[in-house]
Amino acid sequence: MAITNGINIDCGQLQAAGGIRNILIRTWASGDEVTYVNTATSHAISSILETGGGAATWYNYEFKNELPSLTVTAAKENGSTSYECALSFMMPEMGDAKAAILQQLMDTCMMVIAVGNNGKNYVLGASQKYGNEKAEIRNQTYASMTGAEGASGAAYNDDNGWTVTMGCKQWEAPRLYTGTISLWATATTSTTSA
């Protein structure tokens, strides 16, 4: 692919805030419909829908403010660039409900949207590159829970809770979700549509 554009930085970008505001997680299903956008100025996903074109349901994961972070590390291996993505967040108070959620996250193939304070929606676990031609779900770049650390704290002012790390290895940079997100459609869910 030839280089077709340069990059300009404006004042608004220099003033942009960091941090994650919402974390949305869902399990991949074989009929999921993901629309990828590939232009000279856009590397995005315009819609994520369930089988038949209905709005996709996501589960909201709340966390302790100012602790979640998304990191992306790119490296070239044998001619292909891979992107290691890691999203870490802290769920306060160790308890049975949170332990049950961790059990569900252990053995499932997921996609994640990290809604940033800067208005950007970062998608992890959905990659178009090297996808199976028959089914986009077969790209083997799913997000998974790569780690969890629980701590009760040793003193009254210590944190008590679980720190969860979601990760994936993709063959392209994370895409931004540009479709509609209806945050908190119910007490624990959000939805995405075109």
XYZ file of N, CA, C and O in Angstrom:
776
model
N 0.852 -1.177 0.000
C 0.000 0.000 0.000
C 0.893 1.233 0.000
O 1.824 1.343 0.789
N 0.603 2.151 -0.892
C 1.388 3.374 -1.007
C 0.928 4.400 0.023
O -0.227 4.414 0.436
N 1.839 5.250 0.442
C 1.486 6.351 1.352
C 0.722 7.391 0.551
O 1.167 7.814 -0.513
N -0.455 7.779 1.049
C -1.292 8.725 0.300
C -1.617 9.987 1.070
O -2.215 10.902 0.520
N -1.240 10.051 2.347
C -1.570 11.228 3.156
C -0.506 11.479 4.197
O 0.168 10.553 4.643
N -0.421 12.729 4.627
C 0.394 13.088 5.777
C -0.518 13.284 6.981
O -1.716 13.062 6.908
N 0.044 13.702 8.083
C -0.726 13.928 9.308
C -0.497 15.351 9.785
O 0.647 15.801 9.879
N -1.573 16.048 10.090
C -1.501 17.364 10.701
C -2.029 17.280 12.124
O -2.976 16.549 12.395
N -1.441 18.014 13.031
C -1.886 18.079 14.418
C -2.427 19.479 14.664
O -1.759 20.473 14.381
N -3.659 19.543 15.198
C -4.234 20.866 15.476
C -4.323 21.100 16.985
O -4.016 20.225 17.788
N -4.764 22.276 17.360
C -4.820 22.668 18.769
C -5.710 21.729 19.579
O -5.383 21.347 20.689
N -6.868 21.354 19.012
C -7.789 20.473 19.727
C -7.143 19.141 20.089
O -7.372 18.594 21.166
N -6.323 18.604 19.180
C -5.649 17.340 19.460
C -4.603 17.500 20.555
O -4.401 16.602 21.366
N -3.952 18.651 20.589
C -2.961 18.887 21.645
C -3.611 19.020 23.017
O -2.986 18.767 24.042
N -4.892 19.408 23.050
C -5.601 19.580 24.313
C -6.431 18.342 24.688
O -7.145 18.353 25.678
N -6.356 17.289 23.882
C -7.206 16.114 24.076
C -6.934 15.430 25.410
O -5.787 15.339 25.853
N -8.002 14.977 26.036
C -7.891 14.276 27.316
C -7.628 12.789 27.081
O -8.002 12.232 26.061
N -6.995 12.168 28.047
C -6.787 10.728 28.002
C -7.798 10.027 28.893
O -8.723 10.632 29.414
N -7.609 8.743 29.060
C -8.454 7.981 29.975
C -9.612 7.279 29.290
O -9.976 7.580 28.160
N -10.165 6.309 30.006
C -11.284 5.493 29.531
C -12.502 5.805 30.380
O -12.422 5.860 31.604
N -13.648 6.005 29.723
C -14.893 6.365 30.403
C -15.834 5.177 30.593
O -16.525 5.068 31.591
N -15.905 4.292 29.591
C -16.771 3.110 29.646
C -16.060 1.930 29.005
O -15.299 2.104 28.047
N -16.346 0.738 29.515
C -15.821 -0.490 28.929
C -17.009 -1.384 28.609
O -17.827 -1.689 29.487
N -17.106 -1.783 27.335
C -18.189 -2.636 26.857
C -17.585 -3.940 26.351
O -16.619 -3.913 25.582
N -18.158 -5.079 26.770
C -17.622 -6.385 26.389
C -18.776 -7.269 25.917
O -19.855 -7.262 26.505
N -18.524 -8.044 24.864
C -19.505 -9.034 24.405
C -18.777 -10.237 23.832
O -17.618 -10.135 23.406
N -19.481 -11.362 23.797
C -18.948 -12.580 23.204
C -19.213 -12.563 21.708
O -20.300 -12.216 21.266
N -18.198 -12.953 20.919
C -18.378 -13.095 19.475
C -19.400 -14.191 19.215
O -19.414 -15.215 19.883
N -20.253 -13.994 18.220
C -21.179 -15.030 17.762
C -20.948 -15.242 16.275
O -20.535 -14.318 15.560
N -21.221 -16.430 15.782
C -20.883 -16.769 14.397
C -21.599 -15.908 13.372
O -21.117 -15.735 12.271
N -22.762 -15.338 13.707
C -23.482 -14.518 12.742
C -23.250 -13.026 12.889
O -23.921 -12.228 12.219
N -22.317 -12.605 13.746
C -22.061 -11.174 13.928
C -21.680 -10.516 12.611
O -20.954 -11.102 11.797
N -22.186 -9.307 12.409
C -21.918 -8.559 11.183
C -21.097 -7.316 11.534
O -21.596 -6.402 12.185
N -19.846 -7.316 11.102
C -18.938 -6.198 11.361
C -18.640 -5.506 10.037
O -18.234 -6.160 9.077
N -18.860 -4.203 9.982
C -18.592 -3.435 8.759
C -17.314 -2.624 8.957
O -17.274 -1.711 9.781
N -16.286 -2.987 8.189
C -14.995 -2.322 8.277
C -14.932 -1.175 7.267
O -15.450 -1.275 6.161
N -14.275 -0.079 7.656
C -14.100 1.081 6.778
C -12.608 1.249 6.525
O -11.823 1.386 7.462
N -12.223 1.210 5.248
C -10.822 1.340 4.858
C -10.695 2.414 3.796
O -11.002 2.186 2.629
N -10.289 3.604 4.195
C -10.034 4.682 3.245
C -8.678 5.289 3.571
O -8.035 4.891 4.551
N -8.277 6.262 2.795
C -6.987 6.925 3.036
C -6.979 7.671 4.360
O -5.923 7.907 4.940
N -8.162 8.030 4.868
C -8.216 8.816 6.110
C -8.999 8.129 7.222
O -9.214 8.716 8.275
N -9.456 6.904 7.012
C -10.257 6.236 8.046
C -9.917 4.756 8.150
O -9.886 4.033 7.158
N -9.652 4.326 9.365
C -9.389 2.926 9.711
C -10.367 2.625 10.841
O -10.051 2.819 12.010
N -11.590 2.234 10.478
C -12.671 2.229 11.464
C -13.582 1.025 11.292
O -13.407 0.203 10.385
N -14.550 0.934 12.179
C -15.669 -0.008 12.084
C -16.919 0.844 12.190
O -17.103 1.574 13.169
N -17.775 0.775 11.166
C -18.962 1.639 11.151
C -20.175 0.992 11.803
O -21.111 1.684 12.182
N -20.180 -0.343 11.931
C -21.285 -0.984 12.644
C -20.883 -2.376 13.107
O -20.090 -3.057 12.462
N -21.430 -2.760 14.251
C -21.329 -4.126 14.761
C -22.756 -4.532 15.095
O -23.398 -3.936 15.964
N -23.255 -5.537 14.354
C -24.630 -5.977 14.502
C -24.677 -7.470 14.805
O -23.755 -8.206 14.459
N -25.761 -7.908 15.418
C -25.956 -9.330 15.664
C -26.525 -9.991 14.411
O -26.893 -9.317 13.445
N -26.619 -11.309 14.430
C -27.172 -12.064 13.315
C -28.483 -11.462 12.846
O -29.353 -11.145 13.653
N -28.618 -11.278 11.539
C -29.843 -10.719 10.984
C -29.880 -9.205 10.963
O -30.871 -8.604 10.570
N -28.816 -8.550 11.421
C -28.748 -7.099 11.345
C -29.323 -6.342 12.519
O -29.465 -5.138 12.462
N -29.634 -7.025 13.615
C -30.149 -6.333 14.800
C -29.049 -5.692 15.611
O -27.871 -6.027 15.473
N -29.424 -4.748 16.455
C -28.453 -4.083 17.323
C -27.735 -5.117 18.192
O -28.356 -6.050 18.702
N -26.437 -4.959 18.336
C -25.640 -5.879 19.152
C -25.686 -5.438 20.611
O -25.576 -4.255 20.917
N -25.843 -6.401 21.492
C -25.883 -6.130 22.929
C -24.498 -6.316 23.529
O -23.827 -7.317 23.280
N -24.091 -5.335 24.320
C -22.801 -5.329 25.007
C -23.067 -5.237 26.504
O -24.053 -4.650 26.929
N -22.148 -5.770 27.303
C -22.277 -5.681 28.754
C -21.340 -4.613 29.295
O -20.173 -4.549 28.913
N -21.890 -3.749 30.141
C -21.123 -2.653 30.726
C -20.296 -3.174 31.893
O -20.810 -3.901 32.749
N -19.045 -2.768 31.948
C -18.173 -3.100 33.071
C -17.729 -1.796 33.716
O -16.987 -1.018 33.111
N -18.203 -1.571 34.931
C -17.800 -0.363 35.655
C -16.483 -0.623 36.370
O -16.108 -1.768 36.637
N -15.807 0.436 36.712
C -14.465 0.339 37.264
C -14.215 1.545 38.144
O -14.973 2.513 38.148
N -13.129 1.489 38.890
C -12.722 2.626 39.714
C -12.169 3.705 38.796
O -11.329 3.445 37.930
N -12.647 4.935 38.965
C -12.256 6.047 38.096
C -10.755 6.250 38.036
O -10.031 6.049 39.013
N -10.308 6.672 36.878
C -8.936 7.066 36.597
C -7.919 5.932 36.673
O -6.722 6.171 36.712
N -8.395 4.673 36.674
C -7.452 3.562 36.703
C -7.369 2.771 35.401
O -6.341 2.166 35.136
N -8.419 2.719 34.567
C -8.274 1.914 33.352
C -7.321 2.559 32.356
O -7.209 3.787 32.285
N -6.649 1.684 31.597
C -5.751 2.199 30.565
C -5.695 1.205 29.413
O -5.821 -0.004 29.613
N -5.534 1.741 28.223
C -5.384 0.944 27.010
C -3.993 1.195 26.462
O -3.595 2.350 26.274
N -3.251 0.128 26.231
C -1.933 0.255 25.623
C -1.873 -0.628 24.378
O -2.454 -1.715 24.349
N -1.182 -0.143 23.366
C -1.002 -0.879 22.117
C 0.481 -0.863 21.792
O 1.104 0.198 21.746
N 1.045 -2.052 21.564
C 2.460 -2.171 21.233
C 2.586 -2.894 19.902
O 2.107 -4.026 19.758
N 3.216 -2.250 18.929
C 3.385 -2.842 17.603
C 4.798 -3.382 17.451
O 5.757 -2.794 17.940
N 4.901 -4.520 16.770
C 6.207 -5.116 16.488
C 6.134 -5.855 15.160
O 5.105 -6.442 14.826
N 7.236 -5.816 14.420
C 7.289 -6.511 13.129
C 7.892 -7.885 13.334
O 8.967 -8.018 13.910
N 7.168 -8.924 12.861
C 7.630 -10.300 13.003
C 7.544 -10.982 11.647
O 6.458 -11.128 11.093
N 8.671 -11.415 11.113
C 8.693 -12.148 9.844
C 7.906 -11.447 8.742
O 7.151 -12.074 8.003
N 8.023 -10.147 8.648
C 7.377 -9.398 7.590
C 5.974 -8.923 7.902
O 5.387 -8.185 7.124
N 5.381 -9.344 9.019
C 4.033 -8.907 9.396
C 4.100 -8.108 10.685
O 4.815 -8.478 11.616
N 3.367 -7.023 10.735
C 3.317 -6.209 11.940
C 2.159 -6.677 12.798
O 1.027 -6.798 12.320
N 2.438 -6.976 14.058
C 1.387 -7.376 14.993
C 1.210 -6.279 16.036
O 2.147 -5.548 16.347
N -0.001 -6.175 16.535
C -0.344 -5.171 17.540
C -0.841 -5.893 18.783
O -1.887 -6.542 18.745
N -0.089 -5.814 19.856
C -0.500 -6.382 21.136
C -1.297 -5.314 21.882
O -0.769 -4.241 22.186
N -2.557 -5.593 22.154
C -3.445 -4.634 22.811
C -3.760 -5.121 24.214
O -4.054 -6.304 24.411
N -3.714 -4.228 25.184
C -4.024 -4.579 26.564
C -4.872 -3.478 27.191
O -4.507 -2.305 27.159
N -6.007 -3.869 27.741
C -6.906 -2.954 28.444
C -6.999 -3.431 29.884
O -7.395 -4.566 30.145
N -6.621 -2.576 30.800
C -6.609 -2.935 32.214
C -7.569 -2.030 32.979
O -7.613 -0.825 32.737
N -8.374 -2.630 33.874
C -9.298 -1.855 34.704
C -9.474 -2.532 36.049
O -9.229 -3.725 36.194
N -9.895 -1.753 37.047
C -10.014 -2.251 38.418
C -11.461 -2.223 38.878
O -12.111 -1.194 38.849
N -11.976 -3.408 39.262
C -13.322 -3.525 39.830
C -13.180 -3.565 41.347
O -12.625 -4.523 41.892
N -13.636 -2.526 42.062
C -13.438 -2.497 43.501
C -14.239 -3.570 44.227
O -15.285 -3.985 43.747
N -13.734 -3.979 45.354
C -14.324 -4.944 46.280
C -14.389 -6.354 45.714
O -15.170 -6.658 44.822
N -13.508 -7.195 46.234
C -13.538 -8.605 45.870
C -14.806 -9.211 46.453
O -15.124 -8.998 47.613
N -15.534 -9.940 45.649
C -16.769 -10.560 46.121
C -17.207 -11.659 45.184
O -16.634 -11.845 44.107
N -18.258 -12.387 45.560
C -18.661 -13.542 44.761
C -19.223 -13.156 43.398
O -19.011 -13.846 42.410
N -19.935 -12.027 43.288
C -20.491 -11.612 42.001
C -19.368 -11.300 41.011
O -19.427 -11.683 39.838
N -18.334 -10.610 41.472
C -17.222 -10.280 40.589
C -16.402 -11.527 40.244
O -15.926 -11.680 39.118
N -16.256 -12.447 41.188
C -15.551 -13.700 40.900
C -16.309 -14.511 39.849
O -15.704 -15.132 38.968
N -17.638 -14.493 39.906
C -18.447 -15.202 38.911
C -18.256 -14.599 37.529
O -18.174 -15.319 36.527
N -18.168 -13.265 37.449
C -17.920 -12.595 36.171
C -16.556 -12.992 35.624
O -16.399 -13.260 34.434
N -15.549 -13.044 36.489
C -14.218 -13.434 36.043
C -14.223 -14.842 35.468
O -13.545 -15.124 34.477
N -15.002 -15.740 36.050
C -15.112 -17.107 35.534
C -15.692 -17.090 34.126
O -15.270 -17.846 33.263
N -16.689 -16.217 33.879
C -17.286 -16.131 32.551
C -16.288 -15.595 31.524
O -16.311 -15.997 30.363
N -15.426 -14.676 31.932
C -14.458 -14.070 31.025
C -13.304 -15.004 30.675
O -12.599 -14.787 29.690
N -13.109 -16.058 31.472
C -11.936 -16.909 31.300
C -11.897 -17.648 29.966
O -10.855 -17.719 29.325
N -12.998 -18.212 29.545
C -12.968 -19.134 28.413
C -13.909 -18.734 27.286
O -14.629 -19.572 26.760
N -13.924 -17.470 26.921
C -14.780 -17.045 25.829
C -14.019 -16.101 24.900
O -13.099 -15.409 25.325
N -14.392 -16.109 23.634
C -13.788 -15.218 22.636
C -14.617 -13.947 22.587
O -15.817 -13.995 22.309
N -13.999 -12.802 22.843
C -14.746 -11.559 23.021
C -14.268 -10.457 22.090
O -13.199 -10.542 21.496
N -15.098 -9.418 22.017
C -14.704 -8.141 21.451
C -14.982 -7.096 22.517
O -15.863 -7.286 23.364
N -14.224 -6.023 22.493
C -14.296 -5.000 23.532
C -14.334 -3.625 22.876
O -13.654 -3.395 21.874
N -15.137 -2.732 23.425
C -15.059 -1.319 23.041
C -14.677 -0.540 24.294
O -15.361 -0.610 25.313
N -13.564 0.186 24.202
C -13.137 1.085 25.276
C -13.516 2.500 24.842
O -12.961 3.028 23.876
N -14.486 3.082 25.528
C -14.964 4.424 25.204
C -14.061 5.420 25.920
O -14.009 5.453 27.148
N -13.338 6.210 25.138
C -12.372 7.131 25.713
C -12.978 8.459 26.112
O -14.019 8.872 25.591
N -12.335 9.141 27.042
C -12.753 10.489 27.441
C -12.591 11.492 26.306
O -13.152 12.579 26.347
N -11.827 11.117 25.282
C -11.583 12.002 24.145
C -12.619 11.830 23.036
O -12.456 12.361 21.947
N -13.669 11.041 23.305
C -14.715 10.836 22.304
C -14.406 9.742 21.305
O -15.182 9.502 20.385
N -13.298 9.050 21.462
C -12.932 7.951 20.568
C -13.362 6.627 21.191
O -13.259 6.433 22.396
N -13.841 5.705 20.343
C -14.287 4.380 20.792
C -13.371 3.329 20.184
O -13.461 3.035 18.994
N -12.470 2.781 20.986
C -11.453 1.850 20.513
C -11.991 0.424 20.547
O -12.447 -0.049 21.588
N -11.912 -0.289 19.412
C -12.406 -1.664 19.325
C -11.231 -2.623 19.410
O -10.255 -2.499 18.657
N -11.329 -3.591 20.303
C -10.323 -4.644 20.440
C -10.973 -5.984 20.119
O -12.120 -6.222 20.493
N -10.224 -6.849 19.457
C -10.732 -8.195 19.194
C -11.538 -8.317 17.919
O -12.161 -9.343 17.671
N -11.559 -7.294 17.074
C -12.232 -7.350 15.775
C -11.273 -6.786 14.738
O -11.028 -5.595 14.695
N -10.719 -7.666 13.924
C -9.706 -7.274 12.962
C -10.064 -7.853 11.602
O -10.473 -9.006 11.501
N -9.916 -7.067 10.558
C -10.245 -7.531 9.212
C -9.084 -8.277 8.560
O -9.292 -9.222 7.813
N -7.876 -7.874 8.862
C -6.714 -8.463 8.204
C -6.568 -9.928 8.580
O -6.693 -10.299 9.739
N -6.298 -10.744 7.593
C -6.135 -12.193 7.734
C -7.419 -12.886 8.164
O -7.398 -13.966 8.736
N -8.561 -12.247 7.931
C -9.833 -12.894 8.229
C -10.113 -13.997 7.224
O -9.699 -13.940 6.068
N -10.818 -15.029 7.666
C -11.246 -16.105 6.789
C -12.275 -15.533 5.815
O -13.200 -14.833 6.221
N -12.143 -15.814 4.526
C -13.044 -15.242 3.536
C -14.495 -15.664 3.753
O -15.416 -14.957 3.399
N -14.695 -16.852 4.320
C -16.049 -17.347 4.516
C -16.736 -16.719 5.704
O -17.938 -16.535 5.733
N -15.986 -16.421 6.743
C -16.589 -15.865 7.957
C -15.593 -14.937 8.636
O -14.509 -15.366 9.007
N -15.990 -13.667 8.803
C -15.079 -12.688 9.411
C -14.730 -13.029 10.849
O -13.730 -12.591 11.378
N -15.594 -13.830 11.498
C -15.315 -14.203 12.885
C -14.052 -15.053 12.983
O -13.421 -15.121 14.019
N -13.652 -15.684 11.903
C -12.519 -16.589 11.958
C -11.190 -15.873 11.706
O -10.367 -16.333 10.927
N -10.965 -14.760 12.346
C -9.706 -14.037 12.162
C -8.722 -14.275 13.300
O -7.610 -13.811 13.260
N -9.150 -15.003 14.322
C -8.299 -15.399 15.448
C -7.641 -14.223 16.159
O -6.526 -14.331 16.665
N -8.321 -13.110 16.192
C -7.791 -11.944 16.905
C -8.696 -11.571 18.068
O -8.721 -10.436 18.507
N -9.451 -12.523 18.553
C -10.404 -12.264 19.630
C -9.729 -11.669 20.855
O -8.578 -11.948 21.140
N -10.486 -10.897 21.598
C -10.014 -10.421 22.897
C -10.291 -11.516 23.929
O -11.253 -12.276 23.812
N -9.448 -11.594 24.911
C -9.648 -12.548 26.005
C -9.117 -11.933 27.294
O -8.398 -10.944 27.275
N -9.509 -12.532 28.406
C -8.963 -12.082 29.677
C -7.574 -12.687 29.808
O -7.424 -13.907 29.874
N -6.565 -11.839 29.787
C -5.191 -12.325 29.845
C -4.625 -12.322 31.256
O -3.569 -12.889 31.493
N -5.330 -11.676 32.184
C -4.853 -11.666 33.554
C -5.863 -11.049 34.504
O -6.704 -10.247 34.096
N -5.792 -11.461 35.748
C -6.608 -10.866 36.804
C -5.816 -10.950 38.096
O -5.149 -11.947 38.363
N -5.874 -9.883 38.853
C -5.154 -9.843 40.125
C -6.081 -9.307 41.196
O -6.625 -8.211 41.077
N -6.307 -10.110 42.214
C -7.160 -9.693 43.315
C -6.328 -9.282 44.515
O -5.277 -9.855 44.771
N -6.792 -8.266 45.224
C -6.060 -7.811 46.409
C -7.048 -7.302 47.445
O -7.954 -6.531 47.125
N -6.889 -7.769 48.675
C -7.744 -7.294 49.764
C -7.193 -6.028 50.391
O -7.914 -5.288 51.048
N -5.900 -5.757 50.165
C -5.249 -4.629 50.816
C -4.822 -5.012 52.217
O -5.419 -5.881 52.863
N -3.765 -4.359 52.711
C -3.240 -4.671 54.037
C -3.659 -3.655 55.084
O -3.607 -3.926 56.274
N -4.096 -2.488 54.634
C -4.466 -1.432 55.570
C -5.826 -0.855 55.168
O -6.311 -1.082 54.065
N -6.438 -0.071 56.083
C -7.777 0.467 55.837
C -7.872 1.320 54.582
O -8.907 1.366 53.930
N -6.799 2.002 54.249
C -6.856 2.893 53.083
C -6.376 2.226 51.798
O -6.263 2.875 50.772
N -6.100 0.911 51.812
C -5.678 0.197 50.607
C -6.887 -0.168 49.751
O -7.998 -0.322 50.241
N -6.639 -0.324 48.455
C -7.692 -0.768 47.543
C -8.014 -2.233 47.784
O -7.138 -3.050 48.079
N -9.289 -2.570 47.629
C -9.758 -3.941 47.708
C -10.520 -4.202 46.423
O -11.502 -3.522 46.124
N -10.065 -5.166 45.622
C -10.774 -5.465 44.391
C -9.957 -6.278 43.418
O -8.889 -6.786 43.752
N -10.501 -6.404 42.219
C -9.873 -7.157 41.140
C -9.371 -6.201 40.057
O -10.109 -5.330 39.616
N -8.143 -6.380 39.630
C -7.631 -5.682 38.460
C -7.624 -6.687 37.311
O -6.985 -7.737 37.388
N -8.374 -6.371 36.268
C -8.572 -7.279 35.131
C -7.825 -6.731 33.926
O -7.850 -5.522 33.661
N -7.172 -7.613 33.181
C -6.521 -7.225 31.937
C -7.129 -8.022 30.792
O -7.145 -9.253 30.820
N -7.669 -7.287 29.817
C -8.184 -7.873 28.583
C -7.133 -7.635 27.514
O -6.558 -6.541 27.445
N -6.878 -8.631 26.686
C -5.862 -8.447 25.664
C -6.192 -9.166 24.378
O -7.055 -10.045 24.327
N -5.504 -8.783 23.311
C -5.615 -9.479 22.034
C -4.389 -9.158 21.197
O -3.709 -8.155 21.415
N -4.103 -10.052 20.258
C -3.041 -9.829 19.278
C -3.727 -9.659 17.940
O -4.414 -10.561 17.466
N -3.574 -8.484 17.349
C -4.198 -8.172 16.072
C -3.117 -7.936 15.038
O -1.968 -7.657 15.381
N -3.509 -8.029 13.774
C -2.566 -7.804 12.685
C -2.803 -6.456 12.037
O -2.364 -6.195 10.927
N -3.512 -5.593 12.710
C -3.726 -4.219 12.284
C -3.972 -3.388 13.532
O -4.340 -3.924 14.575
N -3.766 -2.084 13.433
C -3.995 -1.193 14.572
C -5.467 -1.255 14.977
O -6.336 -1.494 14.134
N -5.770 -1.063 16.260
C -7.176 -1.061 16.683
C -7.970 -0.025 15.883
O -7.490 1.070 15.616
N -9.165 -0.417 15.524
C -10.038 0.477 14.765
C -10.902 1.291 15.716
O -11.156 0.875 16.850
N -11.368 2.439 15.240
C -12.309 3.250 16.002
C -13.718 2.895 15.574
O -13.980 2.709 14.380
N -14.631 2.787 16.535
C -16.031 2.520 16.221
C -16.713 3.847 15.928
O -16.721 4.753 16.761
N -17.287 3.976 14.714
C -17.905 5.226 14.306
C -19.422 5.132 14.211
O -20.083 6.115 13.894
N -19.981 3.944 14.485
C -21.431 3.785 14.469
C -22.053 4.341 15.740
O -21.405 5.028 16.532
N -23.306 4.011 15.954
C -24.045 4.506 17.117
C -23.861 3.564 18.300
O -24.021 2.353 18.161
N -23.525 4.138 19.445
C -23.481 3.385 20.699
C -24.533 3.976 21.616
O -24.510 5.170 21.914
N -25.465 3.137 22.049
C -26.467 3.558 23.041
C -25.988 3.060 24.391
O -26.196 1.900 24.750
N -25.279 3.946 25.110
C -24.720 3.557 26.405
C -25.827 3.387 27.435
O -26.778 4.157 27.465
N -25.677 2.382 28.264
C -26.588 2.119 29.368
C -28.042 2.001 28.890
O -28.951 2.593 29.445
N -28.231 1.193 27.831
C -29.595 0.938 27.348
C -30.431 0.302 28.452
O -31.623 0.559 28.574
N -29.803 -0.536 29.277
C -30.412 -1.047 30.503
C -29.398 -0.848 31.613
O -28.343 -0.257 31.406
N -29.707 -1.377 32.785
C -28.804 -1.177 33.931
C -27.411 -1.749 33.696
O -26.433 -1.217 34.224
N -27.304 -2.809 32.898
C -25.984 -3.435 32.700
C -25.603 -3.605 31.237
O -24.589 -4.222 30.951
N -26.400 -3.093 30.305
C -26.079 -3.306 28.896
C -26.077 -2.009 28.089
O -26.721 -1.027 28.453
N -25.358 -2.061 26.977
C -25.356 -1.020 25.960
C -25.573 -1.717 24.624
O -25.478 -2.938 24.532
N -25.854 -0.950 23.568
C -26.050 -1.542 22.244
C -25.269 -0.752 21.198
O -24.986 0.435 21.374
N -24.913 -1.449 20.101
C -24.301 -0.794 18.954
C -25.177 -1.031 17.734
O -25.793 -2.088 17.586
N -25.216 -0.043 16.867
C -25.932 -0.145 15.608
C -25.222 0.708 14.575
O -24.233 1.374 14.888
N -25.716 0.671 13.348
C -25.052 1.409 12.264
C -25.228 2.909 12.440
O -26.126 3.385 13.059
